[in-house]
Amino acid sequence: MKWKGRRKSGNLEDRRGMSNKGKFAAGGGIIAVVVVLLQMFGGDTGQVLAPILEGVTQSSSQPTEERELTEQEIELGEFMDAVLVDTEDIWSQIFKDNNLGNYKEAGMVLFTDAVRTGCGNASSASGPFYCPTDQKLYMDLSFFDELRTRFGAKGGDFAMAYVTAHEIGHHVQTLLGTSQKVRQMQQQSSAAQANQLSVAQELQADFYAGVWAHHNKEYLEEGDIEEALSAANAVGDDAIQKRTQGSVQPDSFTHGTSEQRMHWFMKGYKTGDIRQGDTFSELLN
Ligand SMILES: [Zn+2]
């Protein structure tokens, strides 16, 4: 993706280089809130709970250490800022074109190890996520190495852009009231139905990422869409379950299969039209 020379978003907060290990030793009480409210990029909450607990309850009393960022880290931060700027420009326009009012920009926090959020404390183990309470994306960029090494994706800058655009998709769902509706419906449904609602919501976030990519075409480079698809493929529930437990349980899916994730991203990319993204009717009827 061509990204250099873009304006700064002003919504990026860089907390990398400030180590938070052990800082949240007493924060156990809010863990449940974190699990309910965070909208994570991949994996289900059951799997994520354990690592979060680990991250939050680490009781080492290391003081907060600050270190300088490397040149590579600085550049990575600038790239993330450029992607954020791109989502701001494009979603503002889409909101205008569809008479959805003003697009309210999301914040982005880059962190390492652990972070305090409007949804409670979280650790890197939860992967990139969006907190609807403070309307910010939280990203530990080490996730993108894992995406390649642990999840087997191709990697590349557009994999990062796709993940960011997916989280921004959750922000859009929050602005449009979709997330709140889903939460209400989930409270009145069985576990299996609640999971299905989650799948529809996650696939719609993938669809929105595709819509963003469509409107970002002038900045795309060869191979970008393949990088996004490879990432979407790697984090499908079936792919993750096969890798971690050897078998697949569709009832417990929360994000959709690899094929569904790629399909909805591509549908957004091809149409560029947010009205084509009703994953709820397609999946629940
Ligand atoms: Zn998500």
Short mmCIF file of C-alpha atoms and ligand atoms in Angstrom, two decimals:
data_model
loop_
_atom_site.label_atom_id
_atom_site.label_comp_id
_atom_site.label_asym_id
_atom_site.label_seq_id
_atom_site.Cartn_x
_atom_site.Cartn_y
_atom_site.Cartn_z
CA MET A 1 0.00 0.00 0.00
CA LYS A 2 1.29 3.44 -0.87
CA TRP A 3 1.17 5.38 2.36
CA LYS A 4 4.03 7.86 2.67
CA GLY A 5 3.45 11.58 2.77
CA ARG A 6 -0.07 11.38 4.20
CA ARG A 7 -1.31 13.87 6.82
CA LYS A 8 -1.13 12.80 10.46
CA SER A 9 -4.42 11.62 11.93
CA GLY A 10 -4.01 13.19 15.36
CA ASN A 11 -5.92 10.22 16.79
CA LEU A 12 -2.96 7.94 17.35
CA GLU A 13 -1.55 7.45 20.81
CA ASP A 14 1.78 5.67 20.95
CA ARG A 15 2.32 3.89 24.24
CA ARG A 16 4.98 1.52 22.94
CA GLY A 17 8.27 1.59 24.73
CA MET A 18 6.46 1.95 28.04
CA SER A 19 6.48 -1.48 29.53
CA ASN A 20 3.44 -2.24 31.64
CA LYS A 21 4.41 -5.67 32.86
CA GLY A 22 3.07 -6.30 36.33
CA LYS A 23 1.30 -2.98 36.45
CA PHE A 24 -2.17 -4.46 36.61
CA ALA A 25 -1.56 -7.02 39.32
CA ALA A 26 -4.61 -5.92 41.28
CA GLY A 27 -6.96 -5.62 38.33
CA GLY A 28 -8.53 -9.09 38.43
CA GLY A 29 -12.02 -7.80 39.14
CA ILE A 30 -12.62 -6.28 35.75
CA ILE A 31 -11.58 -9.22 33.65
CA ALA A 32 -15.13 -10.34 32.98
CA VAL A 33 -15.97 -6.90 31.60
CA VAL A 34 -12.99 -7.04 29.27
CA VAL A 35 -14.07 -10.35 27.85
CA VAL A 36 -17.63 -9.23 27.22
CA LEU A 37 -16.90 -5.90 25.63
CA LEU A 38 -13.75 -6.27 23.58
CA GLN A 39 -14.26 -7.03 19.96
CA MET A 40 -11.30 -9.05 19.04
CA PHE A 41 -9.83 -9.78 15.72
CA GLY A 42 -9.68 -13.55 15.90
CA GLY A 43 -10.15 -16.47 18.24
CA ASP A 44 -13.05 -16.92 20.61
CA THR A 45 -13.42 -15.43 24.04
CA GLY A 46 -12.94 -18.79 25.73
CA GLN A 47 -9.52 -19.15 24.24
CA VAL A 48 -8.67 -15.58 24.90
CA LEU A 49 -9.74 -15.54 28.53
CA ALA A 50 -6.81 -17.58 29.78
CA PRO A 51 -4.12 -15.38 28.23
CA ILE A 52 -5.90 -12.26 29.44
CA LEU A 53 -6.00 -13.64 32.96
CA GLU A 54 -2.33 -14.40 32.70
CA GLY A 55 -1.57 -10.94 31.46
CA VAL A 56 -3.64 -9.21 34.06
CA THR A 57 -2.67 -11.18 37.09
CA GLN A 58 1.08 -11.29 36.55
CA SER A 59 2.30 -10.12 39.88
CA SER A 60 5.93 -9.30 39.19
CA SER A 61 6.65 -5.89 40.59
CA GLN A 62 8.90 -4.62 37.82
CA PRO A 63 8.80 -0.87 37.60
CA THR A 64 7.57 0.69 34.37
CA GLU A 65 10.50 0.86 32.04
CA GLU A 66 10.73 3.21 29.16
CA ARG A 67 12.89 2.58 26.16
CA GLU A 68 13.44 4.32 22.87
CA LEU A 69 11.71 2.96 19.82
CA THR A 70 13.82 1.59 17.00
CA GLU A 71 13.72 3.19 13.58
CA GLN A 72 11.71 0.27 12.29
CA GLU A 73 9.16 0.66 15.07
CA ILE A 74 8.85 4.37 14.38
CA GLU A 75 8.18 3.66 10.72
CA LEU A 76 5.61 1.03 11.63
CA GLY A 77 3.84 3.58 13.82
CA GLU A 78 3.79 6.03 10.92
CA PHE A 79 2.31 3.36 8.69
CA MET A 80 -0.46 2.61 11.20
CA ASP A 81 -1.20 6.32 11.41
CA ALA A 82 -1.47 6.52 7.62
CA VAL A 83 -3.94 3.61 7.58
CA LEU A 84 -5.97 5.32 10.29
CA VAL A 85 -6.01 8.55 8.27
CA ASP A 86 -7.19 6.58 5.26
CA THR A 87 -10.07 5.05 7.19
CA GLU A 88 -11.04 8.53 8.43
CA ASP A 89 -11.12 10.03 4.95
CA ILE A 90 -12.97 7.13 3.41
CA TRP A 91 -15.55 6.54 6.15
CA SER A 92 -16.32 10.25 6.41
CA GLN A 93 -17.14 10.21 2.73
CA ILE A 94 -19.17 6.99 2.93
CA PHE A 95 -21.20 8.37 5.84
CA LYS A 96 -21.88 11.53 3.86
CA ASP A 97 -22.83 9.64 0.69
CA ASN A 98 -25.25 7.42 2.58
CA ASN A 99 -26.79 10.17 4.74
CA LEU A 100 -25.55 8.60 7.93
CA GLY A 101 -24.57 11.86 9.60
CA ASN A 102 -21.04 12.76 10.60
CA TYR A 103 -18.44 10.05 10.93
CA LYS A 104 -16.88 10.27 14.38
CA GLU A 105 -13.19 9.35 14.18
CA ALA A 106 -11.87 6.43 16.22
CA GLY A 107 -8.74 6.57 18.34
CA MET A 108 -5.87 4.13 18.02
CA VAL A 109 -3.52 3.11 20.82
CA LEU A 110 -0.29 1.27 20.07
CA PHE A 111 1.05 -0.63 23.06
CA THR A 112 3.34 -3.40 24.15
CA ASP A 113 2.52 -6.18 26.64
CA ALA A 114 -0.48 -4.74 28.48
CA VAL A 115 -2.78 -1.79 28.31
CA ARG A 116 -5.46 0.01 30.28
CA THR A 117 -8.56 0.67 28.17
CA GLY A 118 -12.07 2.05 28.57
CA CYS A 119 -13.16 -1.59 28.70
CA GLY A 120 -10.73 -2.61 31.42
CA ASN A 121 -7.17 -3.92 31.33
CA ALA A 122 -5.99 -6.17 28.57
CA SER A 123 -2.82 -7.85 27.41
CA SER A 124 -1.26 -8.47 24.03
CA ALA A 125 -2.61 -12.00 24.13
CA SER A 126 -6.08 -10.77 23.20
CA GLY A 127 -4.81 -9.63 19.80
CA PRO A 128 -5.90 -6.35 18.21
CA PHE A 129 -9.27 -5.20 19.50
CA TYR A 130 -11.76 -2.37 19.56
CA CYS A 131 -13.28 -1.00 22.77
CA PRO A 132 -16.72 0.53 22.12
CA THR A 133 -16.73 2.41 25.44
CA ASP A 134 -13.84 4.72 24.56
CA GLN A 135 -14.13 4.10 20.79
CA LYS A 136 -10.46 3.22 20.41
CA LEU A 137 -8.53 0.47 18.66
CA TYR A 138 -5.82 -1.20 20.71
CA MET A 139 -2.96 -2.81 18.86
CA ASP A 140 0.18 -4.55 20.00
CA LEU A 141 2.00 -4.74 16.69
CA SER A 142 3.76 -7.97 17.66
CA PHE A 143 0.48 -9.61 16.63
CA PHE A 144 1.46 -9.12 13.02
CA ASP A 145 4.57 -11.27 13.48
CA GLU A 146 2.36 -13.92 15.04
CA LEU A 147 -0.03 -13.71 12.14
CA ARG A 148 2.81 -15.01 9.99
CA THR A 149 4.62 -17.32 12.37
CA ARG A 150 1.71 -18.80 14.35
CA PHE A 151 -1.26 -18.40 12.02
CA GLY A 152 0.66 -19.01 8.80
CA ALA A 153 -0.46 -15.90 6.91
CA LYS A 154 1.64 -14.29 4.23
CA GLY A 155 2.15 -11.10 6.22
CA GLY A 156 2.89 -7.83 4.48
CA ASP A 157 1.73 -4.30 5.09
CA PHE A 158 -1.74 -4.85 3.73
CA ALA A 159 -2.37 -7.66 6.21
CA MET A 160 -1.94 -5.00 8.89
CA ALA A 161 -4.15 -2.60 6.99
CA TYR A 162 -6.87 -5.25 6.73
CA VAL A 163 -6.78 -6.01 10.46
CA THR A 164 -6.98 -2.29 11.22
CA ALA A 165 -9.84 -1.83 8.78
CA HIS A 166 -11.67 -4.78 10.38
CA GLU A 167 -11.43 -3.14 13.81
CA ILE A 168 -12.57 0.15 12.30
CA GLY A 169 -15.47 -1.92 10.97
CA HIS A 170 -16.46 -2.55 14.61
CA HIS A 171 -16.22 1.18 15.21
CA VAL A 172 -18.60 1.77 12.30
CA GLN A 173 -20.97 -0.84 13.77
CA THR A 174 -20.84 1.03 17.05
CA LEU A 175 -21.60 4.37 15.40
CA LEU A 176 -24.49 2.83 13.46
CA GLY A 177 -25.97 1.14 16.53
CA THR A 178 -25.43 -2.37 15.16
CA SER A 179 -23.15 -3.48 18.00
CA GLN A 180 -25.63 -2.42 20.66
CA LYS A 181 -28.45 -4.26 18.89
CA VAL A 182 -26.35 -7.40 18.63
CA ARG A 183 -25.51 -7.25 22.33
CA GLN A 184 -29.17 -6.92 23.27
CA MET A 185 -30.14 -9.84 21.04
CA GLN A 186 -27.34 -11.95 22.43
CA GLN A 187 -28.61 -11.45 25.96
CA GLN A 188 -31.89 -13.08 24.98
CA SER A 189 -30.53 -15.98 22.99
CA SER A 190 -28.95 -19.36 23.53
CA ALA A 191 -25.18 -19.74 23.49
CA ALA A 192 -25.27 -21.15 19.96
CA GLN A 193 -27.45 -18.29 18.70
CA ALA A 194 -25.25 -15.75 20.44
CA ASN A 195 -22.27 -17.22 18.62
CA GLN A 196 -24.08 -16.96 15.31
CA LEU A 197 -24.81 -13.31 15.96
CA SER A 198 -21.16 -12.81 16.75
CA VAL A 199 -20.19 -14.48 13.47
CA ALA A 200 -22.53 -12.17 11.53
CA GLN A 201 -21.10 -9.14 13.29
CA GLU A 202 -17.49 -10.20 12.65
CA LEU A 203 -18.15 -10.99 8.99
CA GLN A 204 -19.74 -7.59 8.58
CA ALA A 205 -16.55 -6.05 10.00
CA ASP A 206 -14.63 -8.00 7.33
CA PHE A 207 -17.08 -6.72 4.74
CA TYR A 208 -16.51 -3.13 5.91
CA ALA A 209 -12.75 -3.70 5.65
CA GLY A 210 -13.35 -4.72 2.03
CA VAL A 211 -15.50 -1.63 1.40
CA TRP A 212 -12.66 0.49 2.74
CA ALA A 213 -10.14 -1.27 0.47
CA HIS A 214 -12.44 -0.63 -2.51
CA HIS A 215 -12.41 3.11 -1.86
CA ASN A 216 -8.68 2.99 -1.20
CA LYS A 217 -7.89 1.56 -4.63
CA GLU A 218 -5.67 4.40 -5.77
CA TYR A 219 -3.22 3.54 -2.98
CA LEU A 220 -3.21 -0.22 -3.44
CA GLU A 221 -0.18 -2.04 -4.79
CA GLU A 222 0.08 -5.41 -6.44
CA GLY A 223 -0.31 -8.21 -3.93
CA ASP A 224 -2.18 -6.13 -1.36
CA ILE A 225 -5.52 -7.87 -1.73
CA GLU A 226 -3.76 -11.27 -1.59
CA GLU A 227 -2.15 -10.22 1.70
CA ALA A 228 -5.55 -9.32 3.15
CA LEU A 229 -7.08 -12.58 1.94
CA SER A 230 -4.22 -14.59 3.33
CA ALA A 231 -4.72 -12.96 6.72
CA ALA A 232 -8.50 -13.50 6.59
CA ASN A 233 -7.89 -17.12 5.64
CA ALA A 234 -5.46 -17.65 8.52
CA VAL A 235 -7.82 -16.36 11.22
CA GLY A 236 -10.98 -18.24 10.21
CA ASP A 237 -12.48 -20.13 13.17
CA ASP A 238 -12.11 -23.46 11.37
CA ALA A 239 -8.45 -22.80 10.62
CA ILE A 240 -7.72 -21.76 14.21
CA GLN A 241 -9.63 -24.69 15.72
CA LYS A 242 -7.94 -27.18 13.42
CA ARG A 243 -4.59 -25.81 14.41
CA THR A 244 -5.21 -25.57 18.15
CA GLN A 245 -7.52 -28.52 18.86
CA GLY A 246 -7.25 -30.71 15.79
CA SER A 247 -11.01 -30.69 15.07
CA VAL A 248 -13.71 -28.19 14.20
CA GLN A 249 -16.89 -27.29 16.17
CA PRO A 250 -19.08 -24.96 14.09
CA ASP A 251 -21.38 -24.22 17.07
CA SER A 252 -18.55 -22.49 18.84
CA PHE A 253 -17.55 -20.29 15.91
CA THR A 254 -17.52 -16.59 16.73
CA HIS A 255 -15.80 -15.04 13.72
CA GLY A 256 -16.73 -17.26 10.78
CA THR A 257 -14.80 -19.74 8.67
CA SER A 258 -11.80 -18.81 6.55
CA GLU A 259 -13.95 -19.06 3.46
CA GLN A 260 -16.66 -16.79 4.91
CA ARG A 261 -14.13 -14.21 6.04
CA MET A 262 -12.51 -14.07 2.61
CA HIS A 263 -15.93 -14.04 0.91
CA TRP A 264 -17.25 -11.05 2.87
CA PHE A 265 -14.02 -9.10 2.56
CA MET A 266 -14.12 -9.63 -1.21
CA LYS A 267 -17.81 -8.73 -1.41
CA GLY A 268 -17.03 -5.42 0.25
CA TYR A 269 -14.00 -4.90 -1.95
CA LYS A 270 -15.90 -5.61 -5.16
CA THR A 271 -19.05 -3.62 -4.40
CA GLY A 272 -17.71 -0.79 -2.22
CA ASP A 273 -21.33 -0.41 -1.14
CA ILE A 274 -22.16 -0.64 2.57
CA ARG A 275 -25.77 -1.56 1.79
CA GLN A 276 -24.58 -4.94 0.46
CA GLY A 277 -23.23 -6.01 3.85
CA ASP A 278 -26.25 -7.42 5.64
CA THR A 279 -24.50 -10.50 6.97
CA PHE A 280 -27.25 -10.85 9.58
CA SER A 281 -30.10 -11.67 7.17
CA GLU A 282 -27.87 -13.86 5.09
CA LEU A 283 -26.61 -15.94 7.98
CA LEU A 284 -29.51 -15.98 10.42
CA ASN A 285 -32.44 -16.70 8.13
ZN ZN B 1 -13.69 -8.45 15.01
#
